[in-house]
PDB file of C-alpha atoms in Angstrom:
ATOM      1  CA  MET V   1      15.094   6.437  -2.617  1.00  0.00           C
ATOM      2  CA  SER V   2      11.909   8.493  -3.221  1.00  0.00           C
ATOM      3  CA  PRO V   3      10.718  11.081  -0.978  1.00  0.00           C
ATOM      4  CA  GLN V   4       7.557   8.608  -0.097  1.00  0.00           C
ATOM      5  CA  SER V   5       9.994   5.830   0.673  1.00  0.00           C
ATOM      6  CA  SER V   6      12.155   7.703   2.853  1.00  0.00           C
ATOM      7  CA  ALA V   7       9.034   9.128   4.885  1.00  0.00           C
ATOM      8  CA  ILE V   8       7.688   5.549   5.073  1.00  0.00           C
ATOM      9  CA  ALA V   9      11.048   4.358   6.327  1.00  0.00           C
ATOM     10  CA  ARG V  10      11.219   7.238   8.938  1.00  0.00           C
ATOM     11  CA  SER V  11       7.716   6.745   9.995  1.00  0.00           C
ATOM     12  CA  THR V  12       8.568   3.284  11.057  1.00  0.00           C
ATOM     13  CA  ARG V  13      11.285   4.045  12.963  1.00  0.00           C
ATOM     14  CA  THR V  14       9.650   6.881  14.692  1.00  0.00           C
ATOM     15  CA  GLU V  15       6.347   4.612  15.729  1.00  0.00           C
ATOM     16  CA  ALA V  16       8.552   2.130  17.027  1.00  0.00           C
ATOM     17  CA  GLN V  17      10.267   4.394  19.617  1.00  0.00           C
ATOM     18  CA  ASP V  18       7.168   6.009  21.470  1.00  0.00           C
ATOM     19  CA  PRO V  19       4.361   3.456  22.611  1.00  0.00           C
ATOM     20  CA  ARG V  20       2.175   6.914  23.168  1.00  0.00           C
ATOM     21  CA  SER V  21       2.491   7.751  19.640  1.00  0.00           C
ATOM     22  CA  ARG V  22       1.903   4.414  18.156  1.00  0.00           C
ATOM     23  CA  ARG V  23      -1.670   4.631  20.687  1.00  0.00           C
ATOM     24  CA  THR V  24      -2.329   7.790  18.909  1.00  0.00           C
ATOM     25  CA  ARG V  25      -1.519   6.657  15.427  1.00  0.00           C
ATOM     26  CA  ALA V  26      -3.467   3.251  15.987  1.00  0.00           C
ATOM     27  CA  ASP V  27      -6.479   5.745  16.862  1.00  0.00           C
ATOM     28  CA  LEU V  28      -6.580   7.850  14.044  1.00  0.00           C
ATOM     29  CA  LEU V  29      -6.031   4.478  11.754  1.00  0.00           C
ATOM     30  CA  GLN V  30      -9.089   2.817  13.546  1.00  0.00           C
ATOM     31  CA  ALA V  31     -11.148   5.921  13.275  1.00  0.00           C
ATOM     32  CA  PHE V  32     -10.381   6.105   9.351  1.00  0.00           C
ATOM     33  CA  PHE V  33     -11.189   2.745   8.915  1.00  0.00           C
ATOM     34  CA  ALA V  34     -14.716   3.026  10.796  1.00  0.00           C
ATOM     35  CA  LEU V  35     -15.405   5.734   8.549  1.00  0.00           C
ATOM     36  CA  ALA V  36     -14.467   3.934   5.524  1.00  0.00           C
ATOM     37  CA  LEU V  37     -16.604   1.064   5.771  1.00  0.00           C
ATOM     38  CA  SER V  38     -19.702   3.572   5.846  1.00  0.00           C
ATOM     39  CA  ARG V  39     -18.359   6.500   3.681  1.00  0.00           C
ATOM     40  CA  ARG V  40     -16.779   6.768   0.182  1.00  0.00           C
ATOM     41  CA  TYR V  41     -13.357   8.389   0.524  1.00  0.00           C
ATOM     42  CA  HIS V  42     -13.767  11.575  -0.676  1.00  0.00           C
ATOM     43  CA  GLU V  43     -16.545  11.667   1.455  1.00  0.00           C
ATOM     44  CA  ILE V  44     -14.471  11.356   4.709  1.00  0.00           C
ATOM     45  CA  ARG V  45     -13.114  14.631   6.328  1.00  0.00           C
ATOM     46  CA  ILE V  46      -9.856  15.073   8.951  1.00  0.00           C
ATOM     47  CA  ALA V  47     -12.839  16.701  11.043  1.00  0.00           C
ATOM     48  CA  ASP V  48     -14.955  13.389  11.043  1.00  0.00           C
ATOM     49  CA  VAL V  49     -11.273  11.360  12.242  1.00  0.00           C
ATOM     50  CA  LEU V  50     -10.489  13.921  14.997  1.00  0.00           C
ATOM     51  CA  ALA V  51     -13.941  13.862  16.232  1.00  0.00           C
ATOM     52  CA  MET V  52     -13.876   9.881  16.281  1.00  0.00           C
ATOM     53  CA  SER V  53     -10.612   9.509  17.516  1.00  0.00           C
ATOM     54  CA  GLY V  54     -10.593  11.953  20.057  1.00  0.00           C
ATOM     55  CA  VAL V  55      -7.216  13.295  18.803  1.00  0.00           C
ATOM     56  CA  ALA V  56      -6.580  16.942  18.386  1.00  0.00           C
ATOM     57  CA  LYS V  57      -5.899  18.572  15.002  1.00  0.00           C
ATOM     58  CA  SER V  58      -2.086  19.462  16.143  1.00  0.00           C
ATOM     59  CA  THR V  59      -1.458  16.239  17.073  1.00  0.00           C
ATOM     60  CA  PHE V  60      -3.270  14.797  13.721  1.00  0.00           C
ATOM     61  CA  TYR V  61      -0.539  16.495  11.880  1.00  0.00           C
ATOM     62  CA  GLU V  62       2.205  15.217  13.701  1.00  0.00           C
ATOM     63  CA  HIS V  63       1.439  11.737  12.368  1.00  0.00           C
ATOM     64  CA  PHE V  64       0.188  12.310   9.100  1.00  0.00           C
ATOM     65  CA  SER V  65       0.350  15.490   6.377  1.00  0.00           C
ATOM     66  CA  GLY V  66      -3.282  14.704   5.543  1.00  0.00           C
ATOM     67  CA  LYS V  67      -5.839  12.420   4.638  1.00  0.00           C
ATOM     68  CA  ASP V  68      -4.021  11.071   1.630  1.00  0.00           C
ATOM     69  CA  ALA V  69      -1.264   9.966   4.034  1.00  0.00           C
ATOM     70  CA  LEU V  70      -3.630   8.520   6.472  1.00  0.00           C
ATOM     71  CA  LEU V  71      -5.339   6.271   3.679  1.00  0.00           C
ATOM     72  CA  ALA V  72      -1.603   5.108   2.670  1.00  0.00           C
ATOM     73  CA  ALA V  73      -0.485   4.295   6.364  1.00  0.00           C
ATOM     74  CA  SER V  74      -4.091   2.335   6.561  1.00  0.00           C
ATOM     75  CA  MET V  75      -3.128   0.327   3.636  1.00  0.00           C
ATOM     76  CA  GLU V  76       0.377  -0.136   4.633  1.00  0.00           C
ATOM     77  CA  GLY V  77       0.108  -3.661   5.776  1.00  0.00           C
ATOM     78  CA  PRO V  78      -1.979  -5.353   3.033  1.00  0.00           C
ATOM     79  CA  LEU V  79       0.079  -3.788   0.393  1.00  0.00           C
ATOM     80  CA  GLY V  80       3.097  -4.272   2.275  1.00  0.00           C
ATOM     81  CA  ILE V  81       2.250  -8.177   1.365  1.00  0.00           C
ATOM     82  CA  LEU V  82       1.887  -7.599  -1.882  1.00  0.00           C
ATOM     83  CA  ALA V  83       4.946  -5.676  -2.240  1.00  0.00           C
ATOM     84  CA  GLY V  84       6.782  -8.402  -0.855  1.00  0.00           C
ATOM     85  CA  LEU V  85       6.247 -10.687  -3.440  1.00  0.00           C
ATOM     86  CA  VAL V  86       9.007  -8.567  -5.307  1.00  0.00           C
ATOM     87  CA  ASP V  87      11.515  -9.513  -2.734  1.00  0.00           C
ATOM     88  CA  GLY V  88      10.413 -12.987  -1.879  1.00  0.00           C
ATOM     89  CA  SER V  89       9.579 -11.874   1.803  1.00  0.00           C
ATOM     90  CA  ARG V  90       5.879 -12.764   1.478  1.00  0.00           C
ATOM     91  CA  ASN V  91       4.962 -15.891  -0.745  1.00  0.00           C
ATOM     92  CA  ALA V  92       1.713 -16.582  -2.609  1.00  0.00           C
ATOM     93  CA  SER V  93      -0.214 -18.130   0.293  1.00  0.00           C
ATOM     94  CA  ASP V  94       0.364 -14.547   2.009  1.00  0.00           C
ATOM     95  CA  ALA V  95      -0.696 -12.381  -0.987  1.00  0.00           C
ATOM     96  CA  ALA V  96      -3.812 -14.741  -0.979  1.00  0.00           C
ATOM     97  CA  THR V  97      -5.171 -14.217   2.291  1.00  0.00           C
ATOM     98  CA  ILE V  98      -5.089 -10.390   1.851  1.00  0.00           C
ATOM     99  CA  LEU V  99      -6.620 -10.676  -1.489  1.00  0.00           C
ATOM    100  CA  ALA V 100      -9.480 -12.930   0.379  1.00  0.00           C
ATOM    101  CA  HIS V 101      -9.760 -10.102   2.542  1.00  0.00           C
ATOM    102  CA  PHE V 102     -10.320  -7.498   0.171  1.00  0.00           C
ATOM    103  CA  HIS V 103     -12.666  -9.718  -1.647  1.00  0.00           C
ATOM    104  CA  GLU V 104     -14.893 -10.386   1.672  1.00  0.00           C
ATOM    105  CA  ASN V 105     -14.793  -6.808   1.879  1.00  0.00           C
ATOM    106  CA  GLY V 106     -15.673  -5.720  -1.470  1.00  0.00           C
ATOM    107  CA  THR V 107     -17.425  -2.706  -1.174  1.00  0.00           C
ATOM    108  CA  LEU V 108     -14.794  -1.002   1.278  1.00  0.00           C
ATOM    109  CA  ALA V 109     -12.328  -2.456  -1.215  1.00  0.00           C
ATOM    110  CA  ARG V 110     -13.779  -1.228  -4.505  1.00  0.00           C
ATOM    111  CA  SER V 111     -14.100   2.556  -3.254  1.00  0.00           C
ATOM    112  CA  LEU V 112     -10.261   2.296  -2.070  1.00  0.00           C
ATOM    113  CA  PHE V 113      -9.241   0.993  -5.559  1.00  0.00           C
ATOM    114  CA  HIS V 114     -11.445   3.632  -7.564  1.00  0.00           C
ATOM    115  CA  GLY V 115     -11.338   7.411  -7.952  1.00  0.00           C
ATOM    116  CA  PRO V 116      -9.497   9.701  -5.718  1.00  0.00           C
ATOM    117  CA  ALA V 117      -8.424   6.663  -3.255  1.00  0.00           C
ATOM    118  CA  ALA V 118      -7.205   4.643  -5.820  1.00  0.00           C
ATOM    119  CA  ARG V 119      -4.360   7.305  -7.222  1.00  0.00           C
ATOM    120  CA  VAL V 120      -3.116   7.094  -3.524  1.00  0.00           C
ATOM    121  CA  VAL V 121      -3.213   3.515  -2.753  1.00  0.00           C
ATOM    122  CA  ARG V 122      -1.377   3.166  -6.218  1.00  0.00           C
ATOM    123  CA  GLU V 123       1.410   5.311  -4.867  1.00  0.00           C
ATOM    124  CA  ALA V 124       1.640   3.643  -1.739  1.00  0.00           C
ATOM    125  CA  LEU V 125       2.095   0.066  -3.271  1.00  0.00           C
ATOM    126  CA  VAL V 126       4.787   1.972  -5.624  1.00  0.00           C
ATOM    127  CA  ALA V 127       7.019   3.292  -2.848  1.00  0.00           C
ATOM    128  CA  GLN V 128       6.544  -0.121  -0.852  1.00  0.00           C
ATOM    129  CA  VAL V 129       7.761  -2.071  -4.172  1.00  0.00           C
ATOM    130  CA  GLU V 130      10.427   0.661  -4.378  1.00  0.00           C
ATOM    131  CA  VAL V 131      11.904  -0.225  -0.882  1.00  0.00           C
ATOM    132  CA  ARG V 132      12.080  -4.025  -1.483  1.00  0.00           C
ATOM    133  CA  LEU V 133      14.516  -3.397  -4.536  1.00  0.00           C
ATOM    134  CA  GLN V 134      17.209  -3.878  -2.714  1.00  0.00           C
ATOM    135  CA  PRO V 135      21.171  -2.578  -3.366  1.00  0.00           C
ATOM    136  CA  PRO V 136      22.142  -5.399  -5.237  1.00  0.00           C
ATOM    137  CA  GLN V 137      19.320  -5.601  -7.551  1.00  0.00           C
ATOM    138  CA  ARG V 138      19.104  -1.517  -7.952  1.00  0.00           C
ATOM    139  CA  THR V 139      22.766  -1.418  -9.243  1.00  0.00           C
ATOM    140  CA  ARG V 140      21.838  -4.072 -12.107  1.00  0.00           C
ATOM    141  CA  LEU V 141      18.318  -2.760 -13.242  1.00  0.00           C
ATOM    142  CA  ARG V 142      17.524  -1.443 -16.430  1.00  0.00           C
ATOM    143  CA  LEU V 143      15.404   1.439 -15.204  1.00  0.00           C
ATOM    144  CA  PRO V 144      15.622   3.702 -12.582  1.00  0.00           C
ATOM    145  CA  PRO V 145      14.654   2.142  -9.246  1.00  0.00           C
ATOM    146  CA  ARG V 146      11.435   4.307  -9.274  1.00  0.00           C
ATOM    147  CA  LEU V 147      10.404   3.246 -12.498  1.00  0.00           C
ATOM    148  CA  ALA V 148      11.022  -0.134 -11.845  1.00  0.00           C
ATOM    149  CA  ALA V 149       8.582   0.106  -8.905  1.00  0.00           C
ATOM    150  CA  HIS V 150       5.766   1.681 -10.841  1.00  0.00           C
ATOM    151  CA  ALA V 151       5.852  -1.452 -13.661  1.00  0.00           C
ATOM    152  CA  LEU V 152       6.191  -3.949 -10.832  1.00  0.00           C
ATOM    153  CA  ALA V 153       3.663  -2.031  -8.873  1.00  0.00           C
ATOM    154  CA  ASP V 154       1.005  -1.824 -12.019  1.00  0.00           C
ATOM    155  CA  GLY V 155       1.539  -5.523 -12.766  1.00  0.00           C
ATOM    156  CA  MET V 156       0.144  -6.453  -9.872  1.00  0.00           C
ATOM    157  CA  LEU V 157      -2.212  -3.530  -8.795  1.00  0.00           C
ATOM    158  CA  SER V 158      -4.345  -4.015 -12.144  1.00  0.00           C
ATOM    159  CA  PRO V 159      -5.419  -7.406 -12.165  1.00  0.00           C
ATOM    160  CA  VAL V 160      -6.543  -7.116  -8.704  1.00  0.00           C
ATOM    161  CA  VAL V 161      -8.430  -4.035  -9.169  1.00  0.00           C
ATOM    162  CA  ALA V 162      -9.996  -6.016 -12.214  1.00  0.00           C
ATOM    163  CA  TRP V 163     -10.826  -9.407 -10.270  1.00  0.00           C
ATOM    164  CA  LEU V 164     -12.278  -6.855  -7.765  1.00  0.00           C
ATOM    165  CA  ARG V 165     -14.671  -5.170 -10.004  1.00  0.00           C
ATOM    166  CA  GLY V 166     -15.843  -8.609 -11.094  1.00  0.00           C
ATOM    167  CA  GLU V 167     -14.293  -8.267 -14.656  1.00  0.00           C
ATOM    168  CA  ALA V 168     -13.171 -12.031 -14.411  1.00  0.00           C
ATOM    169  CA  ALA V 169     -13.588 -14.767 -11.942  1.00  0.00           C
ATOM    170  CA  CYS V 170     -10.962 -17.101 -10.255  1.00  0.00           C
ATOM    171  CA  SER V 171      -9.879 -17.855  -6.956  1.00  0.00           C
ATOM    172  CA  ALA V 172      -7.739 -15.749  -4.596  1.00  0.00           C
ATOM    173  CA  PRO V 173      -5.190 -18.545  -4.618  1.00  0.00           C
ATOM    174  CA  VAL V 174      -5.173 -18.707  -8.342  1.00  0.00           C
ATOM    175  CA  LEU V 175      -4.545 -15.086  -8.430  1.00  0.00           C
ATOM    176  CA  ALA V 176      -1.943 -14.683  -5.744  1.00  0.00           C
ATOM    177  CA  SER V 177       0.241 -17.769  -7.036  1.00  0.00           C
ATOM    178  CA  SER V 178      -0.446 -15.993 -10.657  1.00  0.00           C
ATOM    179  CA  LEU V 179       0.869 -12.524  -9.412  1.00  0.00           C
ATOM    180  CA  ALA V 180       3.856 -13.878  -7.426  1.00  0.00           C
ATOM    181  CA  VAL V 181       5.021 -16.064 -10.979  1.00  0.00           C
ATOM    182  CA  ALA V 182       4.460 -13.073 -13.284  1.00  0.00           C
ATOM    183  CA  VAL V 183       6.044 -10.239 -10.368  1.00  0.00           C
ATOM    184  CA  ALA V 184       9.397 -12.620 -10.433  1.00  0.00           C
ATOM    185  CA  GLY V 185       9.288 -13.169 -13.949  1.00  0.00           C
ATOM    186  CA  LEU V 186       8.833  -8.825 -14.531  1.00  0.00           C
ATOM    187  CA  ARG V 187      11.452  -8.236 -11.647  1.00  0.00           C
ATOM    188  CA  ASP V 188      14.072 -10.603 -13.414  1.00  0.00           C
ATOM    189  CA  ALA V 189      13.278  -9.180 -17.102  1.00  0.00           C
ATOM    190  CA  LEU V 190      14.078  -5.882 -15.553  1.00  0.00           C
ATOM    191  CA  LEU V 191      17.698  -6.857 -14.336  1.00  0.00           C
ATOM    192  CA  VAL V 192      20.454  -6.747 -16.427  1.00  0.00           C
ATOM    193  CA  GLY V 193      21.577 -10.266 -16.801  1.00  0.00           C
ATOM    194  CA  GLY V 194      18.269 -11.872 -16.006  1.00  0.00           C
ATOM    195  CA  ALA V 195      15.676 -13.150 -18.207  1.00  0.00           C
ATOM    196  CA  ALA V 196      15.333 -10.549 -20.804  1.00  0.00           C
ATOM    197  CA  ASP V 197      19.171 -11.622 -21.411  1.00  0.00           C
ATOM    198  CA  ASN V 198      18.986 -14.923 -21.544  1.00  0.00           C
ATOM    199  CA  GLY V 199      15.782 -15.518 -23.568  1.00  0.00           C
TER     200      GLY V 199
END
């Protein structure tokens, strides 16, 4: 498991144990989201998040290592839905809902999938996909889990970004169902004894 994947698991366990910590984290994420609606990612400063949330700087760093970690956490839910296509914990209908949400909030979504923010979002999706490659699958992967996670994440993210940019049009359900099929096929092809060995 990568350091980022381990950090996600640790963070989730810690937040579940302390209601005050969960509230502070929620305040920071809400402030970040409000700022992201009116500014580009590179224009948002930690000081702005602190001022809007009323959280002290030292407390912020107890929760997040910096702005990139805050962005990754804010995208955890939506990216988790996409990553859930890898292990079947989410279906195409779930993915269609989040894709429609991205599309309805096009300006915000495009800014998060472009420039400096895009790198952070991609890394967060790779980490979530890697976590979902279960131990039985890991032993059968043709690639190290991290590389397999990159392949699967890029297979989802690239079409979504192109769709949000308006490079081609289709409905959110059509895109979601296509992603679900493509991800399952790629995942199986990456497994020894999977589709690549049967073709």
